[in-house]
mmCIF file of C-alpha atoms in Angstrom:
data_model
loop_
_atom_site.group_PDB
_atom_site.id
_atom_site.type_symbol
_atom_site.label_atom_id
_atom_site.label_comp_id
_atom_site.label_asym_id
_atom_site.label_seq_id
_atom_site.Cartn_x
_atom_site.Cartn_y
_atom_site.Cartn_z
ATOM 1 C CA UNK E 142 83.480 -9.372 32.764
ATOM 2 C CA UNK E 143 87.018 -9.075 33.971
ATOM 3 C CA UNK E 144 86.787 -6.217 35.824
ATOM 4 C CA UNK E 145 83.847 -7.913 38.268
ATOM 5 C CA UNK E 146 84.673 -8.030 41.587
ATOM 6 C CA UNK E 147 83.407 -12.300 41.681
ATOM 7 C CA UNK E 148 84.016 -15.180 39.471
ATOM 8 C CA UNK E 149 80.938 -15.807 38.065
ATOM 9 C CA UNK E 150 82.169 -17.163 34.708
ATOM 10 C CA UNK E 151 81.353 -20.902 36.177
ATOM 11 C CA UNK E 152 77.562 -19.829 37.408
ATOM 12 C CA UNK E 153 77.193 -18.568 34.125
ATOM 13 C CA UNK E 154 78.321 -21.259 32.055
ATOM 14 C CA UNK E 155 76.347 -23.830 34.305
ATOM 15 C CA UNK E 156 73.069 -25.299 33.147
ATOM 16 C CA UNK E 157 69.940 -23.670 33.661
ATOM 17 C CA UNK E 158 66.651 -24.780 35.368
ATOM 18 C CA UNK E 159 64.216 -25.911 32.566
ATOM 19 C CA UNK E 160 61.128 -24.338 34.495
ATOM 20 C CA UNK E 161 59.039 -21.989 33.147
ATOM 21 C CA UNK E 162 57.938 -19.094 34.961
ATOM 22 C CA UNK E 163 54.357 -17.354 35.370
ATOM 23 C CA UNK E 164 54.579 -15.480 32.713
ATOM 24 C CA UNK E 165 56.171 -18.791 29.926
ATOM 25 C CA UNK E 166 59.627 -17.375 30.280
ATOM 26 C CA UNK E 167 62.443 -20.199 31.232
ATOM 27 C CA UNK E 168 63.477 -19.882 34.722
ATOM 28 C CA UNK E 169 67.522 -18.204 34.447
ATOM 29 C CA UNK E 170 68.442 -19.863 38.007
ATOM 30 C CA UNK E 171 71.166 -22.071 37.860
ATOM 31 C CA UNK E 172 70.298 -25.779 38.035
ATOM 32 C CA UNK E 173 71.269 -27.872 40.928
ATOM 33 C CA UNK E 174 74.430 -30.107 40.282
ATOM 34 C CA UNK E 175 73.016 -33.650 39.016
ATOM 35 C CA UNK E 176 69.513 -32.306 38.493
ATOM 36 C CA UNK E 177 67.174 -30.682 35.621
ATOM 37 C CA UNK E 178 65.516 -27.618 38.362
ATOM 38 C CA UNK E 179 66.763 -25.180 40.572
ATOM 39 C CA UNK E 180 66.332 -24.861 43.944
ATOM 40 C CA UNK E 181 63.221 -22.900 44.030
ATOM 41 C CA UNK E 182 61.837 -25.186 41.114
ATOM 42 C CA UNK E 183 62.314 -28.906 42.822
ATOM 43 C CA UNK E 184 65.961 -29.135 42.142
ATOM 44 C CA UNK E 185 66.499 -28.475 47.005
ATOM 45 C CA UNK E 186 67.202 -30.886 48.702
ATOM 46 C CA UNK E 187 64.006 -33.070 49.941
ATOM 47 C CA UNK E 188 61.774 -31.911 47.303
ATOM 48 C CA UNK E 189 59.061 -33.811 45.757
ATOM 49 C CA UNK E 190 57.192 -36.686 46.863
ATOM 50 C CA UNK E 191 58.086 -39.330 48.420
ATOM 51 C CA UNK E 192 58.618 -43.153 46.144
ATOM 52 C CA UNK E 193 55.521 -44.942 46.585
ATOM 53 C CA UNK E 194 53.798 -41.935 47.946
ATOM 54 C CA UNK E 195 50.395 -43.123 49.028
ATOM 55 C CA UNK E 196 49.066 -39.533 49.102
ATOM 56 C CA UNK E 197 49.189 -39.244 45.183
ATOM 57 C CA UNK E 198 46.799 -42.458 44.859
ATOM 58 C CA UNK E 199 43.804 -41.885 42.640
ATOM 59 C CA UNK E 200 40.443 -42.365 43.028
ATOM 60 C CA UNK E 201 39.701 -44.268 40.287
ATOM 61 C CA UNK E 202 36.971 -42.910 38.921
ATOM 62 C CA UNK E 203 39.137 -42.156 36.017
ATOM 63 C CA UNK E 204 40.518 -45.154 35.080
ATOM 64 C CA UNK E 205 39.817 -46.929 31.380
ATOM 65 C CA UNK E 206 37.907 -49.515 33.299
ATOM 66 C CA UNK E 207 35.238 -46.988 35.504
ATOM 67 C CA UNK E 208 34.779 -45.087 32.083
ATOM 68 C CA UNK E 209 33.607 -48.156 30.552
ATOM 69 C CA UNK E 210 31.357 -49.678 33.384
ATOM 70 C CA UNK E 211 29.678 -45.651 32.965
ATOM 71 C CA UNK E 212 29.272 -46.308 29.389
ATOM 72 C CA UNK E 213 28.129 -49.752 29.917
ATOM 73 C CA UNK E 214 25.343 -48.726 32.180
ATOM 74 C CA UNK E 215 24.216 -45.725 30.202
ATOM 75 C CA UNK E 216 23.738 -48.017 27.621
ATOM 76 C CA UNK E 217 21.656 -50.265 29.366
ATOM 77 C CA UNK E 218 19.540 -47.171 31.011
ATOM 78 C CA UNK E 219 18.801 -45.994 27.503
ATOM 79 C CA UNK E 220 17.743 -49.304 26.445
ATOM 80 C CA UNK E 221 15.350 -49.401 29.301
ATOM 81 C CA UNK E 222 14.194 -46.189 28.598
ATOM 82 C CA UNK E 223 13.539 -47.087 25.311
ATOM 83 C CA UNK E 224 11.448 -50.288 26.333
ATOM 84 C CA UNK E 225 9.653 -48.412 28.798
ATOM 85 C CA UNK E 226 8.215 -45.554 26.047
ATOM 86 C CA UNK E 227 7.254 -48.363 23.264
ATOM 87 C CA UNK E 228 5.378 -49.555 25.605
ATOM 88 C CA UNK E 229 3.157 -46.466 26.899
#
């Protein structure tokens, strides 16, 4: 490595982007300095969402408590259902 032209001894010695790639290889792009990704991984400059990003809110439908109103009323539809054949 002497010989080269550059000084690449620090790029090579820096940390590397903990991405991995398409095909489940690690990314080999240099990190960017105080962060885990490169720049083509989310390490730039502006990257990612914004705090409080109301564009990432959820629907809901999801959530532990919409589950269990879904299971709640199933319940109560096969109970029905149940009622409603004993007494054909």
């Amino acid at each position: 490595m002497s010989d080269h032209i550059r000084n690449t001894g620090a790029m090579l010695a820096s940390p590397r982007c903990g991405a991995k790639t398409r095909c489940g290889d690690a990314c080999r792009s240099p990190a960017v300095r105080g962060r885990k990704r490169c720049r083509m991984h989310g390490g730039a400059q502006g990257s990612g969402a914004p705090r409080a990003n109301q564009n990432a809110r959820k629907h809901g439908r999801f959530t532990g408590g919409a589950i269990a109103e879904r299971r709640w009323i199933q319940a109560v539809l096969g109970e029905a259902r149940k009622l409603l054949e004993e007494m054909k």
